[in-house]
């Protein structure tokens, strides 16, 4: 019922948009794959939705050179249960833009999470970097700031409020350089850190660049559990190469003695549509190893 209500609202808003100046849009993507998984108890097939989503975002011009911005985004799962579990909240916020930059309030990815740019070649799949690393947080009660670009550099800040009398606030900081899509520049780099974010302190450095047609990336991370003081270190390296309508890619990630390796390919069917296939294997030190292989389709709208 909840899902039907949201869809009805989205359709109604879409109709209204045809009758007035469009300062907002409905957007999203559907990504579904057929996957064979082995997590230590035998192999099994499943249909997976890989962070399929839809949302509404827009802006509205105000006085004094200010612009109101907003976003409401939900994750949906077309491959799973058709009830309220099918919908999960993603980034949802309201904010102001001006010469000072952008300030938002609501639910938002932290500065450290955003600092990776588009480095993770297998994001939203089994080999998403959050499988091994902490720090991929989307936090409620967030006030976030993004500065204007200064000679290619930007500052990102996140403050997460306590929300309870006996809780602590948390902070996330990042400095980024360049274009994360590698279209306006051949380099993207960042350094970032979390302080007491979801029970962890973390620091991360990221670099991604183009050499000829190759896209190369690397990241190092250190994380520490606040309560125990246990520290862990890891690194990640990847490579992608376009070949006509194909993009071939591979990625390797570690955290101490845990490691994961992935290889895959995307095939472009149109501007907003692709087929994909990938294989991921994890070798864990303290739990059962796992292997996955998948083929699927993605469409953005």
CSV table of C-alpha atoms in Angstrom, one decimal:
chain,number,residue,atom,x,y,z
A,1,UNK,CA,0.0,0.0,0.0
A,2,UNK,CA,2.8,2.4,0.9
A,3,UNK,CA,4.6,1.7,-2.4
A,4,UNK,CA,1.3,2.3,-4.4
A,5,UNK,CA,0.9,5.6,-2.5
A,6,UNK,CA,4.4,6.8,-3.4
A,7,UNK,CA,4.0,5.9,-7.1
A,8,UNK,CA,0.6,7.7,-7.2
A,9,UNK,CA,2.3,10.8,-5.8
A,10,UNK,CA,5.1,10.6,-8.3
A,11,UNK,CA,2.6,10.3,-11.2
A,12,UNK,CA,0.6,13.2,-10.0
A,13,UNK,CA,3.6,15.4,-9.7
A,14,UNK,CA,4.7,14.4,-13.2
A,15,UNK,CA,1.4,15.6,-14.6
A,16,UNK,CA,1.7,18.9,-12.8
A,17,UNK,CA,5.2,19.4,-14.3
A,18,UNK,CA,3.7,19.6,-17.8
A,19,UNK,CA,1.6,22.6,-16.7
A,20,UNK,CA,4.4,24.7,-15.2
A,21,UNK,CA,8.0,25.7,-15.5
A,22,UNK,CA,10.1,22.6,-14.7
A,23,UNK,CA,12.4,23.4,-11.8
A,24,UNK,CA,12.5,19.8,-10.6
A,25,UNK,CA,12.6,16.3,-12.1
A,26,UNK,CA,11.7,12.7,-11.3
A,27,UNK,CA,14.7,10.4,-11.8
A,28,UNK,CA,15.9,6.9,-11.0
A,29,UNK,CA,17.4,3.6,-12.2
A,30,UNK,CA,16.4,0.0,-12.3
A,31,UNK,CA,19.2,-2.5,-12.0
A,32,UNK,CA,18.4,-6.2,-11.7
A,33,UNK,CA,20.6,-9.2,-12.2
A,34,UNK,CA,20.4,-13.0,-12.2
A,35,UNK,CA,23.0,-14.1,-9.7
A,36,UNK,CA,24.6,-17.4,-8.6
A,37,UNK,CA,25.9,-17.1,-5.1
A,38,UNK,CA,28.0,-19.4,-2.9
A,39,UNK,CA,28.4,-18.2,0.7
A,40,UNK,CA,29.8,-21.5,2.1
A,41,UNK,CA,26.7,-23.6,2.3
A,42,UNK,CA,26.4,-24.5,-1.4
A,43,UNK,CA,25.6,-22.5,-4.5
A,44,UNK,CA,22.2,-21.1,-5.2
A,45,UNK,CA,20.5,-18.8,-7.8
A,46,UNK,CA,18.7,-15.6,-7.0
A,47,UNK,CA,17.3,-12.5,-8.6
A,48,UNK,CA,18.9,-9.3,-7.2
A,49,UNK,CA,18.0,-5.7,-7.3
A,50,UNK,CA,21.2,-3.7,-7.0
A,51,UNK,CA,20.1,-0.5,-5.3
A,52,UNK,CA,17.3,0.3,-7.8
A,53,UNK,CA,15.9,3.7,-6.9
A,54,UNK,CA,13.7,6.6,-7.8
A,55,UNK,CA,13.5,10.2,-6.5
A,56,UNK,CA,12.5,13.8,-7.0
A,57,UNK,CA,15.0,16.6,-7.0
A,58,UNK,CA,14.7,20.3,-7.8
A,59,UNK,CA,15.7,23.9,-7.1
A,60,UNK,CA,13.8,27.1,-6.7
A,61,UNK,CA,15.3,30.6,-7.2
A,62,UNK,CA,15.0,32.9,-4.1
A,63,UNK,CA,16.0,36.5,-3.3
A,64,UNK,CA,19.5,37.6,-2.4
A,65,UNK,CA,21.1,35.3,-4.9
A,66,UNK,CA,20.0,32.2,-3.0
A,67,UNK,CA,18.6,29.0,-4.5
A,68,UNK,CA,16.5,26.4,-2.5
A,69,UNK,CA,17.4,22.8,-3.4
A,70,UNK,CA,15.8,19.6,-2.3
A,71,UNK,CA,15.9,15.8,-2.9
A,72,UNK,CA,13.7,12.9,-1.9
A,73,UNK,CA,15.1,9.5,-2.9
A,74,UNK,CA,14.0,6.0,-2.1
A,75,UNK,CA,15.5,2.6,-2.9
A,76,UNK,CA,13.1,0.0,-4.3
A,77,UNK,CA,13.5,-3.7,-4.9
A,78,UNK,CA,11.6,-5.1,-7.9
A,79,UNK,CA,13.0,-8.6,-7.3
A,80,UNK,CA,11.8,-9.0,-3.6
A,81,UNK,CA,8.8,-8.6,-1.3
A,82,UNK,CA,5.9,-6.4,-2.5
A,83,UNK,CA,5.2,-4.7,0.8
A,84,UNK,CA,6.7,-1.9,3.0
A,85,UNK,CA,10.1,-3.7,3.1
A,86,UNK,CA,10.3,-2.9,-0.6
A,87,UNK,CA,11.1,0.8,0.0
A,88,UNK,CA,14.0,2.3,1.9
A,89,UNK,CA,15.0,5.9,2.4
A,90,UNK,CA,18.1,7.2,0.7
A,91,UNK,CA,19.4,10.8,0.5
A,92,UNK,CA,16.5,13.1,1.5
A,93,UNK,CA,17.2,16.7,2.4
A,94,UNK,CA,16.5,20.4,1.9
A,95,UNK,CA,19.1,23.1,1.5
A,96,UNK,CA,20.3,26.5,0.3
A,97,UNK,CA,22.9,27.3,-2.4
A,98,UNK,CA,24.7,30.6,-2.8
A,99,UNK,CA,28.1,32.2,-3.3
A,100,UNK,CA,29.1,30.6,0.0
A,101,UNK,CA,28.5,27.0,-1.3
A,102,UNK,CA,25.7,24.6,-0.4
A,103,UNK,CA,24.2,23.7,3.0
A,104,UNK,CA,21.7,20.9,3.4
A,105,UNK,CA,19.8,19.4,6.3
A,106,UNK,CA,18.3,15.9,6.4
A,107,UNK,CA,19.6,12.4,5.5
A,108,UNK,CA,22.8,12.5,3.5
A,109,UNK,CA,25.9,10.6,2.5
A,110,UNK,CA,28.8,11.6,4.7
A,111,UNK,CA,31.8,13.6,3.3
A,112,UNK,CA,34.0,10.6,3.6
A,113,UNK,CA,31.6,8.4,1.6
A,114,UNK,CA,31.2,11.1,-1.1
A,115,UNK,CA,35.0,11.6,-1.3
A,116,UNK,CA,35.4,8.3,-3.2
A,117,UNK,CA,33.7,9.9,-6.3
A,118,UNK,CA,33.2,7.2,-8.9
A,119,UNK,CA,36.2,5.1,-8.0
A,120,UNK,CA,34.3,2.0,-6.9
A,121,UNK,CA,33.7,0.1,-10.2
A,122,UNK,CA,31.5,-2.5,-8.5
A,123,UNK,CA,29.4,-0.1,-6.3
A,124,UNK,CA,26.0,-1.5,-5.3
A,125,UNK,CA,27.0,-5.1,-6.2
A,126,UNK,CA,28.5,-7.7,-3.9
A,127,UNK,CA,31.9,-6.2,-4.2
A,128,UNK,CA,30.9,-2.7,-3.1
A,129,UNK,CA,33.7,-1.4,-1.0
A,130,UNK,CA,31.5,-1.4,2.1
A,131,UNK,CA,31.8,-5.2,2.0
A,132,UNK,CA,35.2,-4.9,3.6
A,133,UNK,CA,35.5,-1.3,4.8
A,134,UNK,CA,33.6,0.9,7.2
A,135,UNK,CA,32.8,4.5,6.3
A,136,UNK,CA,30.1,4.1,3.6
A,137,UNK,CA,27.5,5.9,5.7
A,138,UNK,CA,24.3,7.7,4.9
A,139,UNK,CA,23.3,9.4,8.1
A,140,UNK,CA,20.1,10.9,9.4
A,141,UNK,CA,20.2,14.1,11.5
A,142,UNK,CA,22.9,15.4,9.1
A,143,UNK,CA,23.9,19.0,8.4
A,144,UNK,CA,26.2,19.0,5.3
A,145,UNK,CA,28.3,21.7,3.7
A,146,UNK,CA,30.0,21.8,0.2
A,147,UNK,CA,32.2,24.7,-0.6
A,148,UNK,CA,32.5,26.4,-4.0
A,149,UNK,CA,35.3,25.1,-6.2
A,150,UNK,CA,38.6,27.0,-5.8
A,151,UNK,CA,41.1,26.1,-8.6
A,152,UNK,CA,39.6,22.6,-8.7
A,153,UNK,CA,39.5,22.1,-4.9
A,154,UNK,CA,36.3,21.7,-2.8
A,155,UNK,CA,35.7,21.2,0.9
A,156,UNK,CA,33.0,18.8,2.2
A,157,UNK,CA,31.8,18.7,5.8
A,158,UNK,CA,29.2,16.6,7.6
A,159,UNK,CA,27.9,17.1,11.2
A,160,UNK,CA,25.6,14.4,12.5
A,161,UNK,CA,23.6,15.4,15.6
A,162,UNK,CA,23.4,13.2,18.7
A,163,UNK,CA,19.6,12.5,18.5
A,164,UNK,CA,19.7,11.1,22.1
A,165,UNK,CA,20.7,12.6,25.4
A,166,UNK,CA,23.4,10.0,26.0
A,167,UNK,CA,24.7,9.8,22.4
A,168,UNK,CA,27.6,11.7,20.8
A,169,UNK,CA,27.7,13.7,17.7
A,170,UNK,CA,29.9,12.7,14.7
A,171,UNK,CA,31.8,14.5,12.0
A,172,UNK,CA,33.1,13.8,8.5
A,173,UNK,CA,35.5,15.9,6.5
A,174,UNK,CA,36.9,15.7,3.0
A,175,UNK,CA,39.0,17.8,0.5
A,176,UNK,CA,38.5,16.8,-3.1
A,177,UNK,CA,40.2,17.9,-6.3
A,178,UNK,CA,39.2,17.5,-9.9
A,179,UNK,CA,36.2,16.0,-11.8
A,180,UNK,CA,34.9,12.7,-10.4
A,181,UNK,CA,33.6,11.7,-13.8
A,182,UNK,CA,37.1,12.4,-15.4
A,183,UNK,CA,35.4,14.4,-18.2
A,184,UNK,CA,36.6,17.9,-17.4
A,185,UNK,CA,40.0,16.7,-16.1
A,186,UNK,CA,42.2,13.6,-16.2
A,187,UNK,CA,42.6,13.5,-12.4
A,188,UNK,CA,40.4,13.1,-9.4
A,189,UNK,CA,41.9,12.9,-5.8
A,190,UNK,CA,40.6,13.3,-2.3
A,191,UNK,CA,41.5,12.9,1.4
A,192,UNK,CA,38.8,12.3,4.0
A,193,UNK,CA,38.2,11.3,7.6
A,194,UNK,CA,35.4,10.3,9.9
A,195,UNK,CA,35.2,11.0,13.7
A,196,UNK,CA,33.0,8.6,15.7
A,197,UNK,CA,30.8,7.9,12.7
A,198,UNK,CA,28.7,4.8,13.4
A,199,UNK,CA,31.1,3.7,16.0
A,200,UNK,CA,34.3,4.1,13.9
A,201,UNK,CA,37.0,6.6,13.2
A,202,UNK,CA,38.3,6.3,9.6
A,203,UNK,CA,40.7,8.0,7.2
A,204,UNK,CA,40.8,7.5,3.4
A,205,UNK,CA,42.9,8.8,0.5
A,206,UNK,CA,41.7,8.4,-3.1
A,207,UNK,CA,43.1,8.9,-6.6
A,208,UNK,CA,41.8,8.2,-10.0
A,209,UNK,CA,43.2,9.2,-13.4
A,210,UNK,CA,43.3,8.5,-17.1
A,211,UNK,CA,46.3,7.1,-19.1
A,212,UNK,CA,45.5,6.9,-22.8
A,213,UNK,CA,42.1,5.1,-22.7
A,214,UNK,CA,42.7,3.3,-19.4
A,215,UNK,CA,41.1,4.6,-16.2
A,216,UNK,CA,43.2,3.7,-13.1
A,217,UNK,CA,42.2,4.1,-9.5
A,218,UNK,CA,43.6,3.5,-6.0
A,219,UNK,CA,42.5,4.0,-2.4
A,220,UNK,CA,44.0,3.4,1.0
A,221,UNK,CA,42.0,3.3,4.2
A,222,UNK,CA,42.6,3.0,8.0
A,223,UNK,CA,39.7,2.4,10.3
A,224,UNK,CA,39.5,2.1,14.1
A,225,UNK,CA,36.6,0.9,16.2
A,226,UNK,CA,36.0,3.6,18.8
A,227,UNK,CA,34.9,1.2,21.6
A,228,UNK,CA,37.7,-1.3,21.3
A,229,UNK,CA,40.5,0.7,19.7
A,230,UNK,CA,41.1,-2.1,17.2
A,231,UNK,CA,42.7,-0.7,14.0
A,232,UNK,CA,42.6,-2.1,10.5
A,233,UNK,CA,44.3,-1.1,7.2
A,234,UNK,CA,43.5,-1.8,3.6
A,235,UNK,CA,43.9,-0.7,0.1
A,236,UNK,CA,42.1,-1.0,-3.2
A,237,UNK,CA,43.2,-0.8,-6.8
A,238,UNK,CA,41.2,-1.0,-10.1
A,239,UNK,CA,41.3,-0.5,-13.8
A,240,UNK,CA,38.8,0.1,-16.5
A,241,UNK,CA,39.1,0.1,-20.3
A,242,UNK,CA,36.6,1.1,-23.0
A,243,UNK,CA,36.4,-1.1,-26.1
A,244,UNK,CA,33.8,0.0,-28.6
A,245,UNK,CA,30.4,-0.4,-26.7
A,246,UNK,CA,32.1,-2.4,-24.0
A,247,UNK,CA,33.8,-1.3,-20.8
A,248,UNK,CA,36.1,-4.0,-19.2
A,249,UNK,CA,37.0,-3.6,-15.5
A,250,UNK,CA,38.7,-5.3,-12.6
A,251,UNK,CA,39.1,-4.4,-8.9
A,252,UNK,CA,41.1,-5.7,-5.9
A,253,UNK,CA,40.5,-4.7,-2.3
A,254,UNK,CA,42.0,-5.7,1.1
A,255,UNK,CA,41.4,-5.2,4.8
A,256,UNK,CA,44.2,-6.8,6.8
A,257,UNK,CA,44.0,-10.5,5.8
A,258,UNK,CA,40.6,-10.2,4.1
A,259,UNK,CA,40.6,-9.7,0.4
A,260,UNK,CA,38.3,-9.5,-2.6
A,261,UNK,CA,38.8,-9.6,-6.3
A,262,UNK,CA,36.3,-8.8,-9.1
A,263,UNK,CA,36.2,-8.7,-12.9
A,264,UNK,CA,33.4,-7.7,-15.1
A,265,UNK,CA,32.2,-6.0,-18.3
A,266,UNK,CA,29.4,-3.5,-19.2
A,267,UNK,CA,27.8,-3.4,-22.7
A,268,UNK,CA,26.1,-0.2,-23.7
A,269,UNK,CA,22.7,-0.7,-25.3
A,270,UNK,CA,21.8,3.0,-25.4
A,271,UNK,CA,22.4,6.3,-23.7
A,272,UNK,CA,20.8,5.2,-20.5
A,273,UNK,CA,20.8,1.4,-20.8
A,274,UNK,CA,23.4,-1.3,-20.4
A,275,UNK,CA,23.9,-5.0,-20.0
A,276,UNK,CA,26.5,-6.2,-17.5
A,277,UNK,CA,28.2,-9.2,-16.1
A,278,UNK,CA,30.7,-9.7,-13.3
A,279,UNK,CA,32.4,-12.3,-11.0
A,280,UNK,CA,33.5,-11.5,-7.4
A,281,UNK,CA,35.4,-13.7,-5.0
A,282,UNK,CA,36.2,-13.0,-1.3
A,283,UNK,CA,38.8,-14.7,0.9
A,284,UNK,CA,38.0,-14.0,4.5
A,285,UNK,CA,40.3,-14.6,7.5
A,286,UNK,CA,37.5,-15.0,10.2
A,287,UNK,CA,34.5,-16.3,8.2
A,288,UNK,CA,33.6,-18.5,5.3
A,289,UNK,CA,34.8,-17.4,1.8
A,290,UNK,CA,32.2,-16.4,-0.8
A,291,UNK,CA,31.9,-16.3,-4.6
A,292,UNK,CA,29.3,-14.6,-6.8
A,293,UNK,CA,28.7,-14.4,-10.6
A,294,UNK,CA,25.9,-12.3,-12.1
A,295,UNK,CA,24.5,-11.0,-15.4
A,296,UNK,CA,21.9,-8.2,-15.5
A,297,UNK,CA,20.5,-5.0,-17.0
A,298,UNK,CA,20.3,-1.4,-15.9
A,299,UNK,CA,18.2,1.4,-17.2
A,300,UNK,CA,18.4,5.0,-15.9
A,301,UNK,CA,15.6,7.5,-16.3
